[in-house]
Coordinates of C-alpha atoms in Angstrom, one line a residue:
Chain A
M1 CA 22.8 27.4 85.7
A2 CA 19.2 28.7 84.0
L3 CA 20.8 31.9 84.3
E4 CA 24.8 30.6 82.9
R5 CA 22.7 29.3 80.0
W6 CA 21.3 32.4 79.0
F7 CA 24.2 34.5 79.2
R8 CA 25.6 32.0 77.3
R9 CA 23.4 32.4 74.4
N10 CA 24.2 36.2 74.4
K11 CA 27.9 34.7 73.5
P12 CA 28.9 36.3 70.2
T13 CA 26.5 35.3 67.6
R14 CA 27.0 31.9 65.9
K15 CA 29.0 31.8 62.9
E16 CA 28.9 29.0 60.3
E17 CA 32.7 28.0 61.1
D18 CA 31.9 27.7 64.4
N19 CA 30.7 24.0 63.8
S20 CA 33.6 23.2 62.5
P21 CA 36.9 21.9 64.0
A22 CA 38.1 24.4 64.9
G23 CA 35.2 26.5 65.7
L24 CA 35.8 28.3 69.5
W25 CA 31.6 27.9 70.3
L26 CA 29.2 26.1 69.1
K27 CA 25.0 25.7 69.1
C28 CA 24.7 22.0 70.8
D29 CA 22.3 19.9 68.5
G30 CA 20.7 18.5 71.5
C31 CA 20.2 21.1 73.8
H32 CA 20.7 24.4 71.5
A33 CA 22.8 25.3 74.2
Q34 CA 26.1 27.8 73.6
I35 CA 29.0 24.9 74.1
Y36 CA 32.5 26.0 74.1
R37 CA 34.2 23.5 71.9
K38 CA 37.1 23.0 74.3
D39 CA 34.4 22.0 77.3
L40 CA 33.4 19.7 74.2
V41 CA 36.3 17.9 73.0
A42 CA 37.2 17.3 77.1
N43 CA 33.9 15.8 78.0
R44 CA 34.6 12.9 75.6
Y45 CA 32.3 14.8 72.4
V46 CA 29.1 14.6 74.8
C47 CA 27.4 17.7 75.7
P48 CA 28.2 18.9 79.2
E49 CA 24.3 20.0 79.2
C50 CA 21.9 17.9 78.2
D51 CA 24.7 14.7 76.9
H52 CA 24.0 14.4 74.0
H53 CA 26.7 12.7 71.8
Y54 CA 28.4 13.8 69.0
R55 CA 30.3 11.5 66.4
M56 CA 34.0 11.0 68.1
P57 CA 37.1 11.2 66.0
V58 CA 38.9 8.1 65.6
D59 CA 41.9 8.8 68.1
A60 CA 39.6 10.0 70.6
R61 CA 37.7 6.8 70.6
I62 CA 41.4 4.9 71.0
D63 CA 42.2 7.1 73.7
L64 CA 39.0 6.8 75.4
L65 CA 39.0 2.8 75.4
A66 CA 42.7 2.0 75.1
D67 CA 45.2 2.4 78.3
A68 CA 47.8 5.1 77.9
G69 CA 50.4 4.1 75.8
T70 CA 49.3 0.9 75.1
F71 CA 47.9 1.3 71.4
E72 CA 49.8 -0.1 68.3
R73 CA 48.5 0.3 65.1
W74 CA 48.0 -2.4 63.1
S75 CA 46.5 -1.0 60.3
G76 CA 47.5 1.1 57.6
H77 CA 49.8 0.0 55.2
I78 CA 46.9 -1.1 52.4
Q79 CA 45.1 1.1 50.1
A80 CA 42.2 1.0 47.7
Q81 CA 42.1 0.4 44.0
D82 CA 40.2 0.9 41.5
P83 CA 38.7 -2.3 40.5
L84 CA 35.6 -0.9 38.9
E85 CA 37.0 2.6 36.9
F86 CA 34.4 3.9 38.8
E87 CA 32.9 7.3 38.2
D88 CA 30.4 9.5 39.5
T89 CA 31.0 13.2 39.8
Q90 CA 34.6 13.0 40.5
P91 CA 36.3 9.9 39.8
Y92 CA 37.0 7.1 42.6
T93 CA 40.7 7.4 43.0
E94 CA 40.2 10.8 43.1
R95 CA 37.7 10.6 45.8
I96 CA 40.0 8.6 48.2
E97 CA 43.0 10.9 47.4
K98 CA 41.5 14.2 48.3
A99 CA 40.1 11.9 51.4
Q100 CA 43.4 10.5 52.2
K101 CA 44.8 13.5 52.1
K102 CA 42.4 15.5 54.7
H103 CA 42.6 12.5 56.9
G104 CA 45.7 11.7 57.0
R105 CA 45.5 7.4 56.2
P106 CA 44.6 5.7 53.8
D107 CA 40.6 4.2 54.5
A108 CA 37.9 4.5 56.8
I109 CA 39.4 2.2 59.3
V110 CA 42.0 2.2 62.0
T111 CA 42.8 -1.5 63.9
G112 CA 45.1 -2.4 66.5
A113 CA 46.5 -3.9 69.7
A114 CA 45.9 -2.3 72.6
E115 CA 45.1 -3.1 76.4
L116 CA 41.8 -2.7 77.6
D117 CA 41.5 -2.1 81.7
G118 CA 44.5 -4.5 81.2
H119 CA 42.7 -7.0 79.1
A120 CA 44.6 -8.2 75.0
V121 CA 42.1 -6.6 72.9
A122 CA 42.3 -6.0 69.0
L123 CA 40.6 -2.8 69.0
V124 CA 38.8 -1.6 65.8
V125 CA 37.8 2.1 65.1
M126 CA 35.5 2.9 61.7
D127 CA 36.3 6.4 60.6
F128 CA 33.1 8.0 59.4
A129 CA 34.7 11.2 58.3
F130 CA 36.6 9.4 55.9
L131 CA 34.1 8.5 52.8
G132 CA 31.0 7.9 55.4
G133 CA 33.2 5.4 57.2
S134 CA 31.5 2.8 53.6
M135 CA 33.3 -0.4 53.9
G136 CA 35.3 -1.3 50.1
S137 CA 37.9 -4.1 50.2
V138 CA 40.1 -2.0 52.6
V139 CA 38.2 -1.8 54.9
G140 CA 36.8 -5.3 54.8
E141 CA 40.9 -6.8 54.7
E142 CA 41.4 -4.4 57.7
I143 CA 38.8 -5.7 59.9
A144 CA 39.5 -9.3 58.6
R145 CA 43.4 -9.1 59.5
A146 CA 42.3 -7.7 63.1
A147 CA 39.6 -10.7 63.7
E148 CA 42.2 -13.2 62.4
R149 CA 45.6 -11.8 64.3
A150 CA 43.1 -11.3 67.4
A151 CA 42.7 -14.8 67.3
E152 CA 45.9 -15.8 66.6
E153 CA 47.6 -13.8 69.5
G154 CA 44.7 -14.4 72.1
R155 CA 43.0 -11.3 72.5
S156 CA 39.5 -10.1 72.6
L157 CA 38.0 -7.7 69.6
V158 CA 36.4 -4.6 70.2
A159 CA 34.9 -3.3 66.9
V160 CA 33.1 0.3 67.0
T161 CA 30.8 0.9 63.7
A162 CA 30.7 4.0 62.0
S163 CA 29.0 4.0 58.8
G164 CA 27.1 4.9 55.9
G165 CA 27.3 1.1 54.7
A166 CA 29.2 -0.7 51.7
R167 CA 31.0 1.5 49.1
M168 CA 28.8 1.9 46.1
Q169 CA 32.3 2.4 44.0
E170 CA 33.8 -0.6 44.8
G171 CA 30.6 -2.6 43.8
A172 CA 29.6 -6.5 44.7
L173 CA 33.7 -6.2 45.9
S174 CA 32.1 -4.1 48.9
L175 CA 29.2 -6.5 48.6
M176 CA 32.0 -9.1 49.4
Q177 CA 33.2 -7.7 51.9
M178 CA 30.2 -8.5 54.3
A179 CA 31.0 -11.7 53.9
K180 CA 34.5 -11.3 54.1
T181 CA 34.4 -10.0 57.7
T182 CA 31.8 -12.6 58.6
V183 CA 33.9 -15.5 58.3
A184 CA 37.3 -13.7 59.7
L185 CA 35.2 -13.5 63.3
G186 CA 34.9 -16.9 62.5
A187 CA 38.2 -17.4 63.9
L188 CA 38.0 -15.9 66.8
A189 CA 34.9 -17.7 68.0
E190 CA 37.0 -21.3 67.4
R191 CA 39.2 -20.1 70.2
R192 CA 36.2 -18.8 72.4
L193 CA 38.0 -14.8 72.0
P194 CA 34.9 -13.0 73.2
Y195 CA 33.6 -10.1 69.9
V196 CA 32.2 -6.6 71.5
S197 CA 30.9 -4.3 69.2
V198 CA 30.2 -1.1 69.8
L199 CA 27.6 0.7 67.5
T200 CA 27.7 4.5 67.2
D201 CA 26.2 7.2 65.4
P202 CA 25.4 6.4 62.7
T203 CA 26.4 2.5 61.8
T204 CA 24.0 1.4 58.5
G205 CA 23.5 -1.2 55.4
G206 CA 26.1 -3.4 55.0
V207 CA 28.2 -3.3 58.1
T208 CA 25.1 -3.2 60.3
A209 CA 24.1 -5.9 58.2
S210 CA 27.4 -8.4 58.6
F211 CA 30.2 -8.0 61.5
A212 CA 29.2 -4.8 63.4
T213 CA 25.6 -6.9 64.6
L214 CA 27.5 -10.1 65.2
G215 CA 29.6 -9.3 68.4
D216 CA 28.5 -11.9 71.5
V217 CA 28.3 -8.6 72.9
I218 CA 26.6 -5.3 71.3
F219 CA 26.6 -1.8 72.7
A220 CA 25.0 0.8 71.5
E221 CA 25.7 5.0 72.4
P222 CA 22.8 6.9 73.2
G223 CA 20.9 7.9 70.4
A224 CA 22.9 6.6 67.8
L225 CA 21.2 5.8 64.4
I226 CA 21.8 2.5 63.3
S227 CA 19.7 0.6 60.8
F228 CA 19.6 -1.8 57.7
A229 CA 17.9 0.5 55.6
G230 CA 17.4 4.1 56.2
P231 CA 14.9 6.3 57.4
R232 CA 14.5 8.5 53.5
V233 CA 14.5 4.3 52.2
I234 CA 12.2 3.5 54.3
Q235 CA 9.7 6.3 53.9
Q236 CA 9.8 6.2 50.0
T237 CA 8.7 2.5 50.8
I238 CA 6.1 3.4 53.2
R239 CA 5.2 6.4 52.6
Q240 CA 4.2 7.3 55.8
D241 CA 6.3 9.5 58.9
L242 CA 8.4 7.2 60.9
P243 CA 7.4 6.7 64.4
E244 CA 9.6 9.1 67.0
G245 CA 13.0 7.5 67.9
F246 CA 12.8 5.0 65.0
Q247 CA 16.6 3.4 64.9
R248 CA 18.2 4.9 67.6
A249 CA 20.1 2.6 70.1
E250 CA 17.1 3.3 72.7
F251 CA 14.5 2.1 69.9
L252 CA 16.8 -1.2 69.0
L253 CA 17.3 -2.0 73.0
Q254 CA 13.5 -1.8 73.7
K255 CA 13.4 -4.4 70.3
G256 CA 15.6 -6.6 71.9
M257 CA 18.2 -5.6 69.1
V258 CA 21.4 -4.7 71.2
D259 CA 22.5 -5.8 74.7
D260 CA 22.8 -2.1 76.3
V261 CA 22.3 1.7 75.4
V262 CA 25.7 2.4 77.3
K263 CA 26.9 6.4 77.7
R264 CA 30.6 7.4 76.6
S265 CA 31.6 8.0 80.3
A266 CA 30.5 4.6 81.3
L267 CA 31.5 2.6 78.3
K268 CA 35.1 1.1 78.5
G269 CA 34.2 0.4 82.1
R270 CA 31.6 -1.4 80.9
V271 CA 33.6 -3.2 78.1
A272 CA 36.1 -4.3 80.4
Q273 CA 33.4 -5.8 82.4
V274 CA 32.2 -7.9 80.3
L275 CA 35.3 -9.3 78.9
K276 CA 36.3 -9.7 82.2
L277 CA 33.3 -11.9 83.0
L278 CA 33.6 -13.6 79.1
T279 CA 36.6 -14.4 79.6
A280 CA 36.6 -16.7 82.8
G281 CA 34.5 -19.0 81.9
L282 CA 35.3 -23.1 83.0
P283 CA 37.8 -24.4 81.6
E284 CA 37.3 -26.7 78.6
P285 CA 36.4 -30.5 80.0
T286 CA 39.1 -32.8 80.0
L287 CA 38.5 -36.3 79.5
E288 CA 38.0 -38.1 83.1
A289 CA 36.9 -41.5 84.4
P290 CA 33.9 -41.8 84.6
R291 CA 32.0 -41.0 88.4
A292 CA 31.2 -43.9 90.2
A293 CA 27.9 -44.1 89.9
T294 CA 25.8 -43.7 93.5
V295 CA 23.6 -46.5 93.8
Chain B
M1 CA 5.3 -8.0 26.0
P2 CA 8.7 -7.4 24.9
L3 CA 11.4 -5.6 26.3
P4 CA 11.9 -2.3 24.6
F5 CA 14.9 -3.4 23.0
E6 CA 13.3 -6.9 21.3
Q7 CA 10.6 -5.0 19.8
P8 CA 12.7 -5.3 16.5
I9 CA 12.9 -8.7 16.5
E10 CA 9.4 -9.2 17.9
D11 CA 8.4 -7.1 14.5
L12 CA 10.8 -9.6 12.4
A13 CA 9.0 -12.8 14.1
A14 CA 5.9 -11.2 13.3
K15 CA 6.6 -11.1 9.9
I16 CA 7.4 -14.6 9.3
R17 CA 4.6 -15.8 11.2
D18 CA 2.7 -13.5 8.9
M19 CA 4.0 -14.9 6.0
R20 CA 3.9 -18.5 6.9
A21 CA -0.1 -17.8 7.3
Y22 CA -0.4 -16.4 3.6
A23 CA 1.5 -18.9 2.1
S24 CA -0.4 -21.8 3.5
E25 CA -3.7 -19.8 2.7
Q26 CA -2.9 -19.0 -0.4
Q27 CA -1.1 -22.2 -1.0
I28 CA 2.0 -20.9 -2.7
D29 CA 5.8 -22.2 -2.0
L30 CA 7.9 -19.4 0.1
T31 CA 10.0 -21.4 1.6
E32 CA 13.4 -19.9 0.4
E33 CA 11.8 -16.5 1.6
I34 CA 11.0 -17.9 4.7
D35 CA 14.0 -19.2 5.3
A36 CA 16.3 -16.1 4.5
L37 CA 14.2 -14.4 6.9
Q38 CA 14.2 -16.7 9.5
A39 CA 18.2 -16.7 8.9
R40 CA 17.7 -13.1 9.2
L41 CA 15.6 -13.4 12.7
D42 CA 18.3 -15.3 14.0
R43 CA 21.3 -12.8 12.8
L44 CA 19.0 -10.0 14.3
K45 CA 18.7 -11.8 18.0
R46 CA 22.4 -13.1 17.7
D47 CA 23.5 -9.7 17.8
T48 CA 21.1 -7.6 19.9
Y49 CA 22.0 -10.4 22.8
D50 CA 25.2 -10.4 22.2
N51 CA 25.9 -6.6 22.7
L52 CA 23.3 -6.1 25.4
T53 CA 24.6 -2.8 27.1
R54 CA 24.2 -3.1 31.0
W55 CA 21.2 -1.3 31.7
Q56 CA 19.3 -4.2 29.3
R57 CA 20.9 -7.0 30.9
V58 CA 19.1 -5.7 34.4
Q59 CA 15.8 -5.7 31.6
V60 CA 16.3 -9.3 31.0
A61 CA 17.3 -10.6 34.6
R62 CA 14.0 -8.9 35.8
A63 CA 11.8 -9.6 32.9
P64 CA 8.4 -10.8 33.2
G65 CA 8.3 -15.1 32.4
R66 CA 11.7 -15.4 33.2
P67 CA 11.8 -18.3 35.4
T68 CA 11.1 -17.8 39.2
G69 CA 12.5 -19.8 42.0
L70 CA 9.7 -22.1 42.3
D71 CA 9.8 -22.7 38.2
Y72 CA 12.7 -24.5 38.7
L73 CA 11.9 -26.0 42.3
Q74 CA 9.1 -27.7 40.7
H75 CA 11.2 -28.4 37.2
A76 CA 14.4 -28.8 37.5
F77 CA 14.4 -30.9 40.9
E78 CA 12.0 -33.7 41.3
G79 CA 9.2 -34.2 44.3
F80 CA 9.7 -30.4 45.7
T81 CA 8.0 -30.3 48.8
E82 CA 7.6 -26.9 50.6
L83 CA 8.4 -26.5 54.3
H84 CA 7.1 -23.5 55.8
G85 CA 8.1 -20.8 58.4
D86 CA 10.5 -19.6 60.8
R87 CA 9.3 -21.5 64.0
T88 CA 9.6 -18.0 65.4
L89 CA 7.1 -15.2 63.6
G90 CA 5.4 -16.2 61.0
D91 CA 6.4 -17.3 57.2
D92 CA 7.2 -15.1 54.2
P93 CA 6.1 -15.8 51.3
A94 CA 8.9 -14.0 49.6
V95 CA 11.4 -17.3 50.5
V96 CA 10.6 -20.5 49.3
T97 CA 12.6 -23.3 51.5
G98 CA 11.6 -27.3 51.7
L99 CA 13.8 -30.5 50.3
A100 CA 13.9 -31.6 47.0
T101 CA 16.0 -34.9 44.9
L102 CA 18.1 -33.2 42.4
E103 CA 18.9 -36.2 39.8
G104 CA 18.0 -38.7 42.3
A105 CA 19.8 -36.8 45.5
S106 CA 18.3 -35.7 48.0
V107 CA 19.0 -31.8 48.9
V108 CA 17.5 -29.0 50.4
V109 CA 16.2 -25.9 48.5
I110 CA 16.1 -22.3 49.6
A111 CA 14.9 -19.7 46.9
Q112 CA 14.0 -16.0 46.5
Q113 CA 10.3 -16.2 45.1
K114 CA 8.9 -12.9 43.2
G115 CA 5.3 -13.4 41.9
R116 CA 4.5 -14.6 38.0
D117 CA 1.8 -11.8 37.9
T118 CA 1.1 -9.2 39.9
K119 CA -1.3 -10.6 42.0
E120 CA 1.3 -13.3 43.4
N121 CA 4.6 -10.3 43.5
I122 CA 1.8 -8.5 46.1
H123 CA 1.5 -12.0 47.9
R124 CA 5.7 -12.4 47.7
N125 CA 6.1 -8.7 48.8
F126 CA 8.1 -8.7 45.0
G127 CA 10.5 -11.1 46.1
M128 CA 11.8 -9.1 49.3
S129 CA 12.0 -11.1 52.6
H130 CA 11.4 -10.0 55.8
P131 CA 13.5 -11.5 58.8
S132 CA 11.3 -13.7 58.8
G133 CA 12.4 -15.3 55.3
Y134 CA 15.9 -15.5 56.6
R135 CA 15.0 -17.1 60.2
K136 CA 13.4 -19.6 57.7
A137 CA 16.3 -20.2 55.7
M138 CA 18.7 -20.5 58.7
R139 CA 16.5 -23.2 59.9
M140 CA 16.7 -24.9 56.8
F141 CA 20.9 -24.7 56.8
D142 CA 20.5 -26.3 60.7
L143 CA 18.4 -29.2 59.0
A144 CA 20.5 -29.6 55.9
D145 CA 23.9 -29.9 58.5
K146 CA 21.8 -32.2 60.7
F147 CA 21.1 -34.5 57.7
R148 CA 24.1 -34.4 56.1
L149 CA 22.0 -32.9 53.4
P150 CA 23.8 -30.3 50.3
V151 CA 22.3 -26.9 50.0
V152 CA 21.3 -25.5 47.3
T153 CA 20.2 -21.4 47.0
L154 CA 18.3 -19.4 43.9
I155 CA 18.8 -15.7 44.8
D156 CA 16.3 -13.1 43.2
T157 CA 15.6 -10.3 45.1
P158 CA 15.6 -6.4 44.4
G159 CA 16.7 -6.6 48.5
A160 CA 16.3 -7.4 51.7
Y161 CA 12.0 -5.6 52.5
P162 CA 13.6 -1.8 53.8
G163 CA 10.0 -1.4 56.0
L164 CA 9.2 -0.6 59.5
A165 CA 8.8 -3.9 60.6
A166 CA 11.4 -5.3 59.2
E167 CA 13.7 -3.2 60.6
E168 CA 11.7 -3.4 64.2
Q169 CA 12.8 -7.1 63.7
G170 CA 15.9 -6.9 63.1
Q171 CA 16.3 -7.1 58.9
A172 CA 20.4 -6.4 59.3
W173 CA 20.4 -8.8 62.6
V174 CA 19.3 -11.4 60.5
I175 CA 21.0 -11.3 57.0
A176 CA 24.4 -11.1 59.2
E177 CA 23.6 -14.2 61.0
S178 CA 22.2 -15.7 57.5
I179 CA 25.6 -15.1 56.0
R180 CA 27.4 -16.2 59.3
R181 CA 25.4 -19.7 59.3
M182 CA 25.8 -20.6 56.2
S183 CA 29.7 -19.9 55.8
E184 CA 29.3 -22.8 58.6
L185 CA 27.6 -25.3 56.4
T186 CA 29.4 -28.6 57.2
V187 CA 27.6 -29.9 54.1
P188 CA 28.1 -28.1 50.0
A189 CA 26.6 -25.2 49.2
V190 CA 26.3 -24.1 45.3
S191 CA 24.0 -21.0 44.7
V192 CA 22.7 -19.5 41.7
V193 CA 22.1 -16.0 40.6
I194 CA 19.0 -16.5 38.9
G195 CA 17.4 -12.9 38.4
E196 CA 18.6 -10.1 40.1
G197 CA 20.6 -10.6 42.9
G198 CA 20.1 -7.7 45.2
S199 CA 23.2 -6.4 47.8
G200 CA 22.6 -7.9 51.3
G201 CA 19.1 -9.4 50.4
A202 CA 20.6 -11.8 48.2
L203 CA 24.3 -12.2 50.0
A204 CA 22.4 -14.1 52.9
I205 CA 22.1 -17.0 50.7
G206 CA 24.8 -16.7 48.8
V207 CA 28.1 -17.5 51.2
A208 CA 28.2 -21.1 48.8
N209 CA 31.4 -23.1 48.2
R210 CA 30.5 -22.5 44.2
V211 CA 28.3 -19.3 43.6
L212 CA 26.8 -19.6 40.1
I213 CA 25.1 -16.9 37.8
L214 CA 22.5 -17.1 34.8
E215 CA 24.1 -14.7 31.7
N216 CA 21.8 -12.6 32.2
A217 CA 21.6 -12.2 35.3
I218 CA 22.9 -10.0 37.8
Y219 CA 25.0 -9.1 41.3
S220 CA 25.5 -6.0 42.9
V221 CA 25.9 -4.0 45.9
I222 CA 23.0 -1.6 45.6
S223 CA 20.4 -0.8 42.8
P224 CA 21.0 0.8 39.3
E225 CA 18.0 3.3 40.4
S226 CA 19.1 3.9 44.0
C227 CA 22.4 3.8 43.5
A228 CA 21.8 6.9 40.9
A229 CA 19.3 8.7 43.6
I230 CA 22.8 8.9 45.9
L231 CA 25.7 9.5 43.3
W232 CA 23.4 11.9 40.9
R233 CA 20.5 12.7 42.4
D234 CA 18.5 11.1 39.9
A235 CA 17.1 7.8 39.8
G236 CA 16.5 8.5 36.1
E237 CA 20.3 7.9 36.0
A238 CA 19.9 4.3 36.3
E239 CA 21.2 3.5 33.0
R240 CA 25.0 5.0 33.7
A241 CA 24.5 4.0 37.6
A242 CA 24.2 -0.1 35.8
E243 CA 27.2 1.2 33.8
A244 CA 29.4 2.0 36.9
L245 CA 28.2 -0.9 38.7
K246 CA 29.4 -3.8 36.9
L247 CA 26.8 -5.6 37.9
T248 CA 26.5 -8.3 34.9
S249 CA 27.7 -12.0 34.9
R250 CA 30.8 -11.3 32.9
D251 CA 32.0 -8.7 34.8
L252 CA 31.4 -10.5 38.5
V253 CA 33.4 -13.5 36.9
A254 CA 36.4 -10.9 36.6
L255 CA 36.2 -9.4 39.8
G256 CA 36.2 -12.9 41.2
V257 CA 32.4 -12.6 43.1
V258 CA 31.4 -15.4 41.2
D259 CA 33.1 -19.2 39.7
R260 CA 30.5 -19.8 36.6
V261 CA 28.0 -18.6 34.5
I262 CA 25.3 -20.8 33.0
D263 CA 24.7 -19.9 29.3
E264 CA 20.6 -18.9 28.3
P265 CA 19.2 -20.0 25.6
L266 CA 19.8 -17.1 22.7
G267 CA 17.2 -14.4 23.5
G268 CA 17.2 -15.0 27.1
A269 CA 15.4 -17.4 29.2
H270 CA 12.8 -15.3 29.6
N271 CA 11.5 -16.7 26.0
D272 CA 13.1 -20.6 26.4
R273 CA 12.2 -21.0 30.0
D274 CA 12.2 -25.6 29.6
T275 CA 15.7 -24.5 28.2
A276 CA 16.7 -22.2 31.1
I277 CA 16.0 -24.5 33.5
A278 CA 17.6 -27.7 31.9
L279 CA 20.8 -25.6 31.7
V280 CA 20.7 -25.1 35.5
K281 CA 20.0 -28.2 36.6
E282 CA 23.0 -29.1 34.4
A283 CA 25.2 -27.2 36.2
L284 CA 24.1 -28.0 39.1
V285 CA 24.3 -31.1 39.0
E286 CA 27.7 -30.8 37.5
E287 CA 28.4 -28.7 41.7
L288 CA 27.5 -30.6 43.6
A289 CA 28.9 -33.6 41.8
Q290 CA 32.6 -32.1 42.7
L291 CA 31.7 -30.9 46.5
T292 CA 29.8 -34.5 47.4
H293 CA 33.4 -35.7 47.9
M294 CA 35.0 -33.2 50.5
S295 CA 34.9 -33.2 54.2
G296 CA 32.2 -30.5 56.2
E297 CA 35.7 -29.4 57.6
R298 CA 37.3 -28.9 53.7
L299 CA 33.6 -27.5 52.8
R300 CA 33.7 -25.3 55.4
R301 CA 37.0 -24.2 54.9
A302 CA 37.0 -24.0 51.2
R303 CA 33.7 -21.1 52.2
Y304 CA 35.7 -19.7 54.3
E305 CA 39.2 -19.1 52.3
R306 CA 36.8 -18.3 48.8
F307 CA 34.8 -15.4 50.8
R308 CA 37.9 -14.4 52.5
A309 CA 39.8 -13.5 49.5
L310 CA 37.5 -11.1 48.0
G311 CA 38.2 -7.7 47.4
R312 CA 41.3 -5.7 45.4
F313 CA 44.2 -3.3 47.2
E314 CA 47.4 -2.3 47.2
A315 CA 50.0 -1.6 49.7
V316 CA 50.6 1.5 50.5
A317 CA 53.9 3.4 48.7

């Protein structure tokens, strides 16, 4: 193994484009080994050498969780407006159009119905590549609709989060998506339908402070950055170095904030197991004659 | 200390004061001149305050001397009794909670509290709450539900505190929980943004049936300074960011984020605290009167629908 790795390091010098999706080789962020990109993809975007979990594209995530051929897309029929006529270094409308062209979807989210090990679920998967997975009106609305439709159809909800937080370009309306997504989860709770959230790298800001952390069960992927305020903001506030591993999934497990850190290879099984157990509760109590008193 | 754009107003007011002093000293009648200057001052105030830029409103929202949460609790309400502590971690001074009456009716009150001077500001962490503060608020929501007491929250925070301990204790988790808990209240809830409505830290106690805002208060997804630092990589662009974020009371009504603007006395709440407090009280009494006849289920449903409807999007062509 060691010898093999030594040879791998001497493979063709890494070029810039090697880290792009098209590159053949890349140097692992975790162990610095040269890895063949196809191996990485085949291994669900996890380094075959050191188990470093890379961010996973939305479609691959759906393939990972949904039973083959069961995913039926709900999202994609709405797109952002520009209520603030927001312009920073470029107008918001242009930003959105570019992202739409590049990623082939209207916004940073995909939702739909699926079977997960036979369980009827609604899947919500955020797309970090699309404007940092930021939550504006569209993302909020798609999540709310998915939660409500899941409730109507008796499905459990599984949300995979990846987001830099609320989308600044939609101002206070983005902030309100935190409340919107949260209230919509109430529809599931009323029907005692489970909601499992899977926090992936990175999940921060307004997404963490709303629906992402309201799962009945919360799993996190290894090494994922999960925070309210980003590390840089905190560093500026406290003006000292942050402890090793701060705000990473394992740290949050230690602090009691997530139910478990689950490797991608085990994720589907763990989600399915939880869904199975949570949906196997006692039947609703019915009115019954009081038991004869034991004298 | 006047705000920078208030200097001309302050100068003119000083001139009137001097003239009055001179008139009484010299025992001469300058009534006409003083009246003319007074009229000019009123016009100047009106012109200035009617045409504040968004960035100037941010300054008013943060102005020293602006009434804070406790000022309202002590003067708009009667018999405010503070209830301390979250029963788990401690007592967060950045959030003040308790019981009071409003025109004789019992209510639960929750207020974010900035300091009224430097010493208190440090004690209150500049109104930036730790998880403990939100836990305390949630305790109050429980109390309100149990005893069927309407809830009034007063929002005034730069944001939830972004610190080490806050993260360790689950700042994001408590904000999410607080949003959920407040949305499920079965009693009337009214929120007033009295100064700064800073992002999730504000929203955590802002999921009310009616959301009110003072004329010169702001409510935003991010502070203009942080927004500028991210988008222009320069916190000095805060003025531009304030314009772009549309964070003033009128903007927010247009977006549907707030339901009603409470006018401030001319010159801002910091220049006439008593009037500002009276106006807030009046608005609260009116709003609660509209809600008290509603059933718990209807109130909850109304809150669901209010927040569920927020956002702007269009069909994909």
